[in-house]
Short mmCIF file of N, CA and C in Angstrom, two decimals:
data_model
loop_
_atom_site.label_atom_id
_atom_site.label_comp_id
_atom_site.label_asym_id
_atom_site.label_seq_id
_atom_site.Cartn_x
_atom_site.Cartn_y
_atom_site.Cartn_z
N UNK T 13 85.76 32.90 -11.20
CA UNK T 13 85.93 34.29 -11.60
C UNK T 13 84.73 34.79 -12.42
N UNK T 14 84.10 33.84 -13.51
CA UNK T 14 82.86 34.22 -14.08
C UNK T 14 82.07 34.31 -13.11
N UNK T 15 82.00 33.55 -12.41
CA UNK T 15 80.45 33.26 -11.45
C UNK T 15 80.23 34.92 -10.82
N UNK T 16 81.27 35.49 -10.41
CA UNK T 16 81.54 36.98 -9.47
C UNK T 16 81.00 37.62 -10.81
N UNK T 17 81.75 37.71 -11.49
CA UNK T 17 82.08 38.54 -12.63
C UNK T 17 79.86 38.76 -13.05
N UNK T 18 79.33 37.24 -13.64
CA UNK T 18 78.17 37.63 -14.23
C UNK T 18 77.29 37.34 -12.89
N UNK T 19 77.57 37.15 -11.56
CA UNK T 19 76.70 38.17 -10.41
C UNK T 19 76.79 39.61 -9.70
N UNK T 20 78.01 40.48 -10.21
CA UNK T 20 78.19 41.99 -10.11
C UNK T 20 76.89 42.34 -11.25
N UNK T 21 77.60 42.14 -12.40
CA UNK T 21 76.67 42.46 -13.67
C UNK T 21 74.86 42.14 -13.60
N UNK T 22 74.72 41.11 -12.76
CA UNK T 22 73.23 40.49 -12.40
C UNK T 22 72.92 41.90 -11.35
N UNK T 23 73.19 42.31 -10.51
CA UNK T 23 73.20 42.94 -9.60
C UNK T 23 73.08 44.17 -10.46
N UNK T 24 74.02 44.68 -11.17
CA UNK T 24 73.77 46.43 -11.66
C UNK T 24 72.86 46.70 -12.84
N UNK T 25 72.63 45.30 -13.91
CA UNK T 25 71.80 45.49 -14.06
C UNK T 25 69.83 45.15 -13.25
N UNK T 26 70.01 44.84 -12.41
CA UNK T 26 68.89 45.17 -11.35
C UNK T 26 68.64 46.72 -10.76
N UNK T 27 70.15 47.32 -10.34
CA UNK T 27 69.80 48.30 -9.91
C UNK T 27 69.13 49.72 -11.10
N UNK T 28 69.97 49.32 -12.45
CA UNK T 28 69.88 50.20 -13.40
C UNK T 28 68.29 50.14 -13.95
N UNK T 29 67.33 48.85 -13.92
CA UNK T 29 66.03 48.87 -13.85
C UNK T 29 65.52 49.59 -13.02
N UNK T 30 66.29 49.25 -11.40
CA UNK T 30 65.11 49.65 -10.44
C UNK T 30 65.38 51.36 -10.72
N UNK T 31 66.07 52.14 -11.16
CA UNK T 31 66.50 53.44 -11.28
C UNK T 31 65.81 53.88 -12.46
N UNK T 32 65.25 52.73 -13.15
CA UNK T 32 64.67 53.16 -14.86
C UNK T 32 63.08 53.57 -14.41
N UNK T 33 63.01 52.41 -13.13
CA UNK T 33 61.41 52.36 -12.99
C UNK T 33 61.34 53.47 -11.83
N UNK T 34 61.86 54.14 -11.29
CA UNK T 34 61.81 55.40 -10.44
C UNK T 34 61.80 56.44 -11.20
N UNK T 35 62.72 56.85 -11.90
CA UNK T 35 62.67 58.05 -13.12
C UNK T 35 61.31 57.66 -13.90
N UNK T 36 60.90 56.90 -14.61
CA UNK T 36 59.63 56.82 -15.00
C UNK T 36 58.89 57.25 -14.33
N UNK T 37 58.62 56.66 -12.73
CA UNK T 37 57.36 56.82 -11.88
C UNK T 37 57.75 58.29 -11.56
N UNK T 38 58.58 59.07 -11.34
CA UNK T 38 58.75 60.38 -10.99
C UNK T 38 58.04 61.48 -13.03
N UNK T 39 58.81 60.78 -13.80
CA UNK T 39 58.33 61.72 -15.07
C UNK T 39 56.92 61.82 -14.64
N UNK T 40 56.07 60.62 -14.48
CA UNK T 40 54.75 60.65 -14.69
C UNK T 40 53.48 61.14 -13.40
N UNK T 41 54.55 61.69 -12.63
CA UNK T 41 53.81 62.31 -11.28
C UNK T 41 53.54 63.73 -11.78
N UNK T 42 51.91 64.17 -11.34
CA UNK T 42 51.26 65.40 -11.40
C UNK T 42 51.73 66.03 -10.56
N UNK T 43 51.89 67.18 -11.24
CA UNK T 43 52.10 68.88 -10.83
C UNK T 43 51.81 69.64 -10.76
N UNK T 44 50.74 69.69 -10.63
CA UNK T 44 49.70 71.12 -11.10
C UNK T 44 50.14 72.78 -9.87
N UNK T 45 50.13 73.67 -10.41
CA UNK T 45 50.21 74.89 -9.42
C UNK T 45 49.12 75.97 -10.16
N UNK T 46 48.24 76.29 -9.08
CA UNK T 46 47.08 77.31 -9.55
C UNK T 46 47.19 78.72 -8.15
N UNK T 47 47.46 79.53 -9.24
CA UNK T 47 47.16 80.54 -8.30
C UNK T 47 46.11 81.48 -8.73
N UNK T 48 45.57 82.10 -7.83
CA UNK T 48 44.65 83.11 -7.95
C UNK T 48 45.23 85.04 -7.61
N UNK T 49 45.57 85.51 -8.96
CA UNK T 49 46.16 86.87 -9.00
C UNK T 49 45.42 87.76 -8.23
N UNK T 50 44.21 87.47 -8.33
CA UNK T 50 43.43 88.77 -8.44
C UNK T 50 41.84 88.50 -8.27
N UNK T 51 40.92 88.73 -7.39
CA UNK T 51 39.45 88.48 -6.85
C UNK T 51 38.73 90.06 -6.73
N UNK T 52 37.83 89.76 -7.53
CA UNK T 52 36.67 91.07 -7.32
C UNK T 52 35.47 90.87 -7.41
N UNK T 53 34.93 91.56 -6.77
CA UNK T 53 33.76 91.56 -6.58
C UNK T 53 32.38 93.06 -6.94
N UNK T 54 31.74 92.27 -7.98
CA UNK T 54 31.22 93.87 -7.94
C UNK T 54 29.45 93.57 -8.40
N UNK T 55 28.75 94.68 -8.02
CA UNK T 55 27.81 94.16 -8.40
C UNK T 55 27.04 94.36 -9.74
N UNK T 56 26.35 93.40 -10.07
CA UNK T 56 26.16 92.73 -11.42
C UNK T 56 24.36 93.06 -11.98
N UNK T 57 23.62 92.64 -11.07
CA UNK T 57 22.19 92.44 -11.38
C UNK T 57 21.67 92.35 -9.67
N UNK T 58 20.42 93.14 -10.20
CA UNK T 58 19.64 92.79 -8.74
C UNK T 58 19.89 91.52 -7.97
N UNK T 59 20.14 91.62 -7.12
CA UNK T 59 19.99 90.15 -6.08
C UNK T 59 21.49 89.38 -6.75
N UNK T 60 22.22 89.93 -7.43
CA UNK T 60 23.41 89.24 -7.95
C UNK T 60 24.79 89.88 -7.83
N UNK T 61 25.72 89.64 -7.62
CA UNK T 61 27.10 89.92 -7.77
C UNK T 61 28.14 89.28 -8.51
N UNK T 62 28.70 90.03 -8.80
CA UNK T 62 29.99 88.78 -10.14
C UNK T 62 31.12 89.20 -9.29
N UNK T 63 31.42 88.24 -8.90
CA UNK T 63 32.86 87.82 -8.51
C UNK T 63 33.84 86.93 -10.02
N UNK T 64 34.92 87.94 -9.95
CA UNK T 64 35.91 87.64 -10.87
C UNK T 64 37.35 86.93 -10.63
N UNK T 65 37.89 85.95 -11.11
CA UNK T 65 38.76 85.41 -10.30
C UNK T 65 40.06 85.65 -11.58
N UNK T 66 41.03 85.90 -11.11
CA UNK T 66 42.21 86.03 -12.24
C UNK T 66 42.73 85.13 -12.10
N UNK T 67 43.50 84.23 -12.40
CA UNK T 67 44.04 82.59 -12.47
C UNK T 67 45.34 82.35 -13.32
N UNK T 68 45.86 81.57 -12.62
CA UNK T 68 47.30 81.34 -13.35
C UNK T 68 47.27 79.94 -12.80
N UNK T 69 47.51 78.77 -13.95
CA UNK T 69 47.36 77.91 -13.42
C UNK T 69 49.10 76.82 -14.15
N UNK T 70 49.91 76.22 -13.70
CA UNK T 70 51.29 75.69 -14.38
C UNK T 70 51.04 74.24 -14.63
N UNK T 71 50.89 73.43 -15.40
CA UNK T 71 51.62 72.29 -15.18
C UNK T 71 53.10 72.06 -15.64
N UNK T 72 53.07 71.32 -14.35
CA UNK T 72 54.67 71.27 -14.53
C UNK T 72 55.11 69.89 -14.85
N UNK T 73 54.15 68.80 -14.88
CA UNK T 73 54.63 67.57 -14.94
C UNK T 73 54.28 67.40 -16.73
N UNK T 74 54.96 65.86 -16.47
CA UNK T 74 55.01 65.63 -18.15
C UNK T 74 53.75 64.65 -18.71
N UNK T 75 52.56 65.34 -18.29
CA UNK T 75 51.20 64.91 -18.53
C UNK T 75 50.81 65.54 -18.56
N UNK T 76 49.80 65.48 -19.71
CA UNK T 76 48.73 66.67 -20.12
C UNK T 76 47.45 66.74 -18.85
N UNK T 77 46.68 68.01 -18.73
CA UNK T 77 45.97 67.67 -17.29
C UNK T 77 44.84 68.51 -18.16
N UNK T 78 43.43 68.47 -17.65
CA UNK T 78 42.58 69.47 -18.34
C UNK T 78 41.67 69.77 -16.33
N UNK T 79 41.65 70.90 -16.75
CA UNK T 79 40.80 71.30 -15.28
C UNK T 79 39.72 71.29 -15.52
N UNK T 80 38.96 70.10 -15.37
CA UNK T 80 37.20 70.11 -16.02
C UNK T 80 36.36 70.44 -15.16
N UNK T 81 36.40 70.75 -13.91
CA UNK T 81 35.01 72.10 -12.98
C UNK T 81 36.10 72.85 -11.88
N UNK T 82 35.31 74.12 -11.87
CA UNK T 82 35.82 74.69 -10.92
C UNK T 82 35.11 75.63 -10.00
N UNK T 83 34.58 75.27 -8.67
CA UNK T 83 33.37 76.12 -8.16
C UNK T 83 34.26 76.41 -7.00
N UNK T 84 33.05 77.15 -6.51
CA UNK T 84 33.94 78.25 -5.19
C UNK T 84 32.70 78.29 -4.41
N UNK T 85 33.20 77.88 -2.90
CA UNK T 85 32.25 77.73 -1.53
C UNK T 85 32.29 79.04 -0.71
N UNK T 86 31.43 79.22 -1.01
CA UNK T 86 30.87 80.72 0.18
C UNK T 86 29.49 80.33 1.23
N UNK T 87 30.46 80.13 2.55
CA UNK T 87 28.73 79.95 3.39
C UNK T 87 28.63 78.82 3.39
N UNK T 88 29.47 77.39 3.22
CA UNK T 88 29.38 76.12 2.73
C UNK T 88 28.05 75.89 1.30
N UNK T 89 27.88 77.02 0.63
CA UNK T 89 27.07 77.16 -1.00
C UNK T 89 28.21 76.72 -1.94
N UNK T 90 27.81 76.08 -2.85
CA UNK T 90 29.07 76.35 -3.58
C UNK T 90 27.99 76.76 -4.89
N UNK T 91 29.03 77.29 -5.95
CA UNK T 91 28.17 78.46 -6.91
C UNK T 91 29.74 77.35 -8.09
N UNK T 92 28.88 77.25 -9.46
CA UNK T 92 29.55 76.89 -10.67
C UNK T 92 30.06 78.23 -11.07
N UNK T 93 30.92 78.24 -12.21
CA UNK T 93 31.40 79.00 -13.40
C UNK T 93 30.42 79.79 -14.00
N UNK T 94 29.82 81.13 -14.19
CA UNK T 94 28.50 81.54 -15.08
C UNK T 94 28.94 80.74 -16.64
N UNK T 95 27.66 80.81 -16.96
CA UNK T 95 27.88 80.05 -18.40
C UNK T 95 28.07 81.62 -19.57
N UNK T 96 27.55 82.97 -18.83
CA UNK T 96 28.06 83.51 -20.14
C UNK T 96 29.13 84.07 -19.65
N UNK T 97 29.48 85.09 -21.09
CA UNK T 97 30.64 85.73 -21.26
C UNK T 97 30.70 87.27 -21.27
N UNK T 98 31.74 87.67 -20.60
CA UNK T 98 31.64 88.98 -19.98
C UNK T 98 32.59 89.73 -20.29
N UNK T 99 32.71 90.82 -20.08
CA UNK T 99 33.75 92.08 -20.88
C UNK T 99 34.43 91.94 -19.60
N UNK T 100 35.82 91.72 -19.60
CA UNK T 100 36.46 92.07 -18.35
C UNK T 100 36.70 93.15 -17.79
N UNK T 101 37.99 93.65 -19.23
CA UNK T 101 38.21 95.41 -19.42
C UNK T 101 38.69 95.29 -20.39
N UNK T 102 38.85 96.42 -21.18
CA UNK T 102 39.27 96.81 -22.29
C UNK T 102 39.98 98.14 -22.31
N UNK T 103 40.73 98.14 -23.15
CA UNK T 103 41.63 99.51 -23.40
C UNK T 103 41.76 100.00 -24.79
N UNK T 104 42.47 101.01 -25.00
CA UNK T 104 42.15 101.91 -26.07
C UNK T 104 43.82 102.21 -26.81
N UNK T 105 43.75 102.34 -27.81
CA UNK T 105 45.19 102.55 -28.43
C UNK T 105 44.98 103.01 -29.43
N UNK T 106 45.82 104.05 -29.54
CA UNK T 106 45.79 105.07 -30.95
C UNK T 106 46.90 104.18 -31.58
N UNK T 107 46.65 104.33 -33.17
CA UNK T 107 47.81 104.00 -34.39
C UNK T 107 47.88 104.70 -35.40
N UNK T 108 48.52 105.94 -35.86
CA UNK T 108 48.35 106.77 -36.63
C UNK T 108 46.85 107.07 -36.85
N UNK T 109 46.17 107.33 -35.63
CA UNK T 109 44.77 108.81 -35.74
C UNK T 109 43.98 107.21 -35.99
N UNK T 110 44.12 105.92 -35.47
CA UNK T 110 43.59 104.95 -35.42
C UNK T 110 43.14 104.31 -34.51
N UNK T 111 42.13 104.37 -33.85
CA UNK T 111 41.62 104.22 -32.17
C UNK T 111 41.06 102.79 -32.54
N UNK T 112 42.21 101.74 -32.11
CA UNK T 112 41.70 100.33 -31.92
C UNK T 112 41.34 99.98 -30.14
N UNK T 113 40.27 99.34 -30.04
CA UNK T 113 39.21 98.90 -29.16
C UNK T 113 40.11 97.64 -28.93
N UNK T 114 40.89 96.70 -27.98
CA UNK T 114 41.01 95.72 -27.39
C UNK T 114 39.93 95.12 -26.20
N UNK T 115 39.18 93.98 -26.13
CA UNK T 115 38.16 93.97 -24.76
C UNK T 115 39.04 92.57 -24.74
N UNK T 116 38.86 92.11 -23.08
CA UNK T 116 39.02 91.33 -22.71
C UNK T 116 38.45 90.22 -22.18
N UNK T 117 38.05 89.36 -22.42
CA UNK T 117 36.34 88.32 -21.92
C UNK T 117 37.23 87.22 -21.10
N UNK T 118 36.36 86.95 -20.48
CA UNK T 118 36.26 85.91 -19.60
C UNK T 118 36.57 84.35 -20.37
N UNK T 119 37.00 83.24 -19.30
CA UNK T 119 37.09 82.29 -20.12
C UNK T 119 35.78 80.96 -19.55
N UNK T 120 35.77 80.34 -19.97
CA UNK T 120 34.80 78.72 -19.69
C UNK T 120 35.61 77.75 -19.61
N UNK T 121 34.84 76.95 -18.72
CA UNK T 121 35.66 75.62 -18.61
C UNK T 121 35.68 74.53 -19.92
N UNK T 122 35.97 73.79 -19.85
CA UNK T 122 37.41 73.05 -19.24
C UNK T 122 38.35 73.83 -19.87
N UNK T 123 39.50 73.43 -18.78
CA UNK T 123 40.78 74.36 -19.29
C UNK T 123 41.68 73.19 -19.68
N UNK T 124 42.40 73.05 -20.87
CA UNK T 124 43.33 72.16 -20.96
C UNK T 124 44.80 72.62 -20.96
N UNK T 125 45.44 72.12 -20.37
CA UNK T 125 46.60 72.03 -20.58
C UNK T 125 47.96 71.17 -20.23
N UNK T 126 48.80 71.73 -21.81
CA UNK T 126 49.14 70.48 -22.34
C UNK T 126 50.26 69.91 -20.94
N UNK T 127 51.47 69.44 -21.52
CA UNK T 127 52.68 68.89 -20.70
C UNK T 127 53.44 70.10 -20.55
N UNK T 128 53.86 70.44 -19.33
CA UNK T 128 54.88 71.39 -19.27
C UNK T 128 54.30 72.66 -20.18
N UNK T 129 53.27 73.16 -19.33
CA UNK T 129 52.79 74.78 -19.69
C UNK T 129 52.74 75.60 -19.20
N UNK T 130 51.53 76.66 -19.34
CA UNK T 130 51.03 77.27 -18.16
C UNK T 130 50.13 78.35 -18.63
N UNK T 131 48.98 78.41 -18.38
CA UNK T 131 47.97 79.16 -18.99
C UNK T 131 47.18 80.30 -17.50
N UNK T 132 46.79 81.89 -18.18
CA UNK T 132 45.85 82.20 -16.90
C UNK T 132 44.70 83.12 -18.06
N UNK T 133 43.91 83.37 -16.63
CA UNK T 133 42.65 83.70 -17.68
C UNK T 133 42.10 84.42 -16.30
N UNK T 134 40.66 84.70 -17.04
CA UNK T 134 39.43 85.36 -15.99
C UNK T 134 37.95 83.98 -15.87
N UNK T 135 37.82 83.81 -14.72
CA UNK T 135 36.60 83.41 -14.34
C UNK T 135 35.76 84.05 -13.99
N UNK T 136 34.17 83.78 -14.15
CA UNK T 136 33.44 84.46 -13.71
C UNK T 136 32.19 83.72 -12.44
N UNK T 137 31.74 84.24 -11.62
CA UNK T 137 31.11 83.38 -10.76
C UNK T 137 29.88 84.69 -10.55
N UNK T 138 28.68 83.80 -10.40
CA UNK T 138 27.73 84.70 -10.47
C UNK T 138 27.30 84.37 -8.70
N UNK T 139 26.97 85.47 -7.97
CA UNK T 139 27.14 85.09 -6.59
C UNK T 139 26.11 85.76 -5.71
N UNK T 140 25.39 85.52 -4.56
CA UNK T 140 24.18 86.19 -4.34
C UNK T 140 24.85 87.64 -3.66
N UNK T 141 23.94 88.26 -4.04
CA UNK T 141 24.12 90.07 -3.19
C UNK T 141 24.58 89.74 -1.63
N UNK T 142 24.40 89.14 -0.87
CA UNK T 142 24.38 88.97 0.26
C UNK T 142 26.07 88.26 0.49
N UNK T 143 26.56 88.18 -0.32
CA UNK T 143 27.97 87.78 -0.21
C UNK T 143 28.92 89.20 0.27
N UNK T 144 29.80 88.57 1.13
CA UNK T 144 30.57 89.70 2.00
C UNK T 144 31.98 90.04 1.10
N UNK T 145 31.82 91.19 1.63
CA UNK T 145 33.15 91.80 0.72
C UNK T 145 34.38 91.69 0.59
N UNK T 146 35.07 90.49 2.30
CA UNK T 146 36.24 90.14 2.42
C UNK T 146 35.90 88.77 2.01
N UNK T 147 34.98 88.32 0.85
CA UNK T 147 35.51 86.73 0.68
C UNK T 147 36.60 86.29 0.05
N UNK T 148 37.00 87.77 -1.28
CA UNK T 148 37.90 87.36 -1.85
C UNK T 148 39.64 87.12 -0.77
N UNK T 149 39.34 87.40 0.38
CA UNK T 149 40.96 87.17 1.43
C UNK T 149 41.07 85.43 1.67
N UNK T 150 40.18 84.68 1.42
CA UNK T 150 39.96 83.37 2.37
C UNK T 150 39.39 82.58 0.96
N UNK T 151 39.29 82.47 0.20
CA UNK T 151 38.41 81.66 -0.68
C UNK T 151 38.95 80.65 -1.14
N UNK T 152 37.41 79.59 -1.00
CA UNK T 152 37.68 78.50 -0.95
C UNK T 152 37.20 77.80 -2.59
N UNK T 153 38.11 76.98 -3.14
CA UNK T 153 37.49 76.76 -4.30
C UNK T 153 37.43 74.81 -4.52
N UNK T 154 36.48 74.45 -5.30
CA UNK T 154 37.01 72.94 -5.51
C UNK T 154 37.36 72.70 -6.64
N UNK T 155 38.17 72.26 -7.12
CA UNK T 155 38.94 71.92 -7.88
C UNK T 155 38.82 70.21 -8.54
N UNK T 156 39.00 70.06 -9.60
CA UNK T 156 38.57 68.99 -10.18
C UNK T 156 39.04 68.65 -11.83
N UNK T 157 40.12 67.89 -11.82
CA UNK T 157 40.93 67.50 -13.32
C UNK T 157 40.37 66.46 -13.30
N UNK T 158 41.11 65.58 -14.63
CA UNK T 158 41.17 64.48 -15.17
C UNK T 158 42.05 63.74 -14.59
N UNK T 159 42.81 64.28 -13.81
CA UNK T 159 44.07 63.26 -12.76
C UNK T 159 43.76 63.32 -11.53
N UNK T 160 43.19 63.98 -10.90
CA UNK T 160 42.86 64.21 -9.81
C UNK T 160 41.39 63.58 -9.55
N UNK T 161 41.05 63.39 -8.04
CA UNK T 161 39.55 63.08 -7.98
C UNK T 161 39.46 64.97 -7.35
N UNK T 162 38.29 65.12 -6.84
CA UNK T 162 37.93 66.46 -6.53
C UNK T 162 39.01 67.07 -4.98
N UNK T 163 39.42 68.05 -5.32
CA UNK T 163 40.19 68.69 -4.22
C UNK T 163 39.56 69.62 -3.79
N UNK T 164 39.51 70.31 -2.70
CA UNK T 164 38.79 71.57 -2.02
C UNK T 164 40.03 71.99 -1.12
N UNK T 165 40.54 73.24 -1.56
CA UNK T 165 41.36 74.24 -1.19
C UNK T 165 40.79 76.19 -0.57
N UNK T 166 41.44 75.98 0.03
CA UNK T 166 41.69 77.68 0.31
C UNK T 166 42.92 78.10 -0.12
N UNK T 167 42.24 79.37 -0.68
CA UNK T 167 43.32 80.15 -1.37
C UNK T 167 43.59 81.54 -0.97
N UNK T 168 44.31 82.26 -0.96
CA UNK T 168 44.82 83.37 -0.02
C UNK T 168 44.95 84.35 -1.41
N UNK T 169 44.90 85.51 -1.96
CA UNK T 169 45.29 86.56 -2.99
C UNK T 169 46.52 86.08 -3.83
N UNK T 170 47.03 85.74 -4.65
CA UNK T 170 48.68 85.62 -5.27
C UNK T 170 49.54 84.62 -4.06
N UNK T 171 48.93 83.57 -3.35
CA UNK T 171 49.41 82.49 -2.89
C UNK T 171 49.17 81.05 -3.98
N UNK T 172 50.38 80.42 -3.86
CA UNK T 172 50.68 79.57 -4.58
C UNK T 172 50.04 78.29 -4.35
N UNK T 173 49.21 77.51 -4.77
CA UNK T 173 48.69 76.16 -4.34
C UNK T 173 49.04 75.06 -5.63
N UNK T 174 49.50 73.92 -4.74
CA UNK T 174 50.03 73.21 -5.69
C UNK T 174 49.49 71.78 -5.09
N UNK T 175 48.82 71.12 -6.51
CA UNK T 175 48.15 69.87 -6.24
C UNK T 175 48.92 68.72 -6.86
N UNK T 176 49.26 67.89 -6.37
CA UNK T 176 50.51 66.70 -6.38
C UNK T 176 49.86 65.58 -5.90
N UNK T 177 50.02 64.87 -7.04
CA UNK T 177 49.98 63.23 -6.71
C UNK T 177 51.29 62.72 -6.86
N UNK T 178 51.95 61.32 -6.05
CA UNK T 178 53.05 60.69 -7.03
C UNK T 178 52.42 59.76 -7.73
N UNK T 179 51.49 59.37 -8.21
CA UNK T 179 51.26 58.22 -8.99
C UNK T 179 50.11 58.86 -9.55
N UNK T 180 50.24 57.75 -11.06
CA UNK T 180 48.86 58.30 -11.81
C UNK T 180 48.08 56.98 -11.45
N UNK T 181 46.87 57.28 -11.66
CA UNK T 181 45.51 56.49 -11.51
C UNK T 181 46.07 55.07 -11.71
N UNK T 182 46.34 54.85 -12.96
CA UNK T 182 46.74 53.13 -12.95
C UNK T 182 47.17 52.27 -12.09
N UNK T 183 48.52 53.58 -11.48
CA UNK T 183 49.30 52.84 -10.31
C UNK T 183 48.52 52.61 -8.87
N UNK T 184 47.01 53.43 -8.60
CA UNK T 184 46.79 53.74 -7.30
C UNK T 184 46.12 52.17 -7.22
N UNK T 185 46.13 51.86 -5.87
CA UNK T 185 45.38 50.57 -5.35
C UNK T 185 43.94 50.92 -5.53
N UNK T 186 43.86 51.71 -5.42
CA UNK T 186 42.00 51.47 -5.42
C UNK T 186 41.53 52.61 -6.12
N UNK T 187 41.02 51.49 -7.44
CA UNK T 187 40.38 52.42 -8.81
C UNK T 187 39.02 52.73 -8.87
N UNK T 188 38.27 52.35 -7.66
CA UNK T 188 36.89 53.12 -7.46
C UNK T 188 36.81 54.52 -7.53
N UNK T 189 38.28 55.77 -7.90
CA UNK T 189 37.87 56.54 -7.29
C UNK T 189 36.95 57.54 -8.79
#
């Protein structure tokens, strides 16, 4: 009667591990979702154009992720982040006969964010004159965290892209990457 008795118990506690080590491996799977609101294009400087990207980016998993580059392929070119900082737009608000100035700037990389967030901002990309006016419908960007090795996506206006691993780095077989 023992022998049954402490091989049920051998048995559930096996299964109640193998269920401990699945919920773990699921907490610790990346989530990332980046969308792109909003793409413009306007021109900037001779021989230059600034393309502006509006961004909403979620993590949803329970790991902190930081988005450390983010370039965008036009023409198979790809073009970095400009390094300066730019007035997006700004607006105007009276407060009792008090005209406060709000501007809005652009942000720089890296973007961090923490466990379970979600941050958006403005990018800026400095881009040659010769860039066409429907790139912002099709654009392609690469993408590149601290959990991820480099991804290259197309992105569509306010379409949702979501980059998913189930395992973090430790777990993957091959740590060359």
């Amino acid at each position: 009667m023992w022998a049954v008795i402490s091989g049920i118990l051998g048995i559930l506690g096996f299964i109640i591990s193998l269920i401990n080590l699945i919920q773990y491996l699921m907490s610790r799977r990346i989530n990332l979702e980046i969308q792109i609101r909003e793409c413009t294009l306007r021109q900037y400087a001779k021989g230059q154009k600034k393309l502006t990207l509006h961004y909403r980016a979620n993590n949803k998993s329970n790991l902190p992720i930081t988005i450390t580059d983010l370039q965008i392929v036009i023409n198979s070119r790809v073009y970095d982040e400009s390094l300066y900082t730019f007035e997006i737009f700004a607006y105007k608000h009276t407060i009792d006969d008090i005209v406060e100035y709000v501007p809005t700037y652009n942000e720089h990389l890296p973007i961090n964010l923490p466990m379970l967030s979600s941050h958006a901002g403005y990018l800026v990309f400095l881009v040659p004159e010769d860039t066409p006016e429907n790139v912002c419908k099709d654009l392609t960007l690469k993408i590149r965290t601290n959990r991820h090795k480099e991804v290259q996506r197309s992105f569509v206006p306010n379409e949702l892209v979501v980059l998913r691993r189930t395992l973090p780095k430790k777990f993957c077989k091959n740590h060359s990457e």
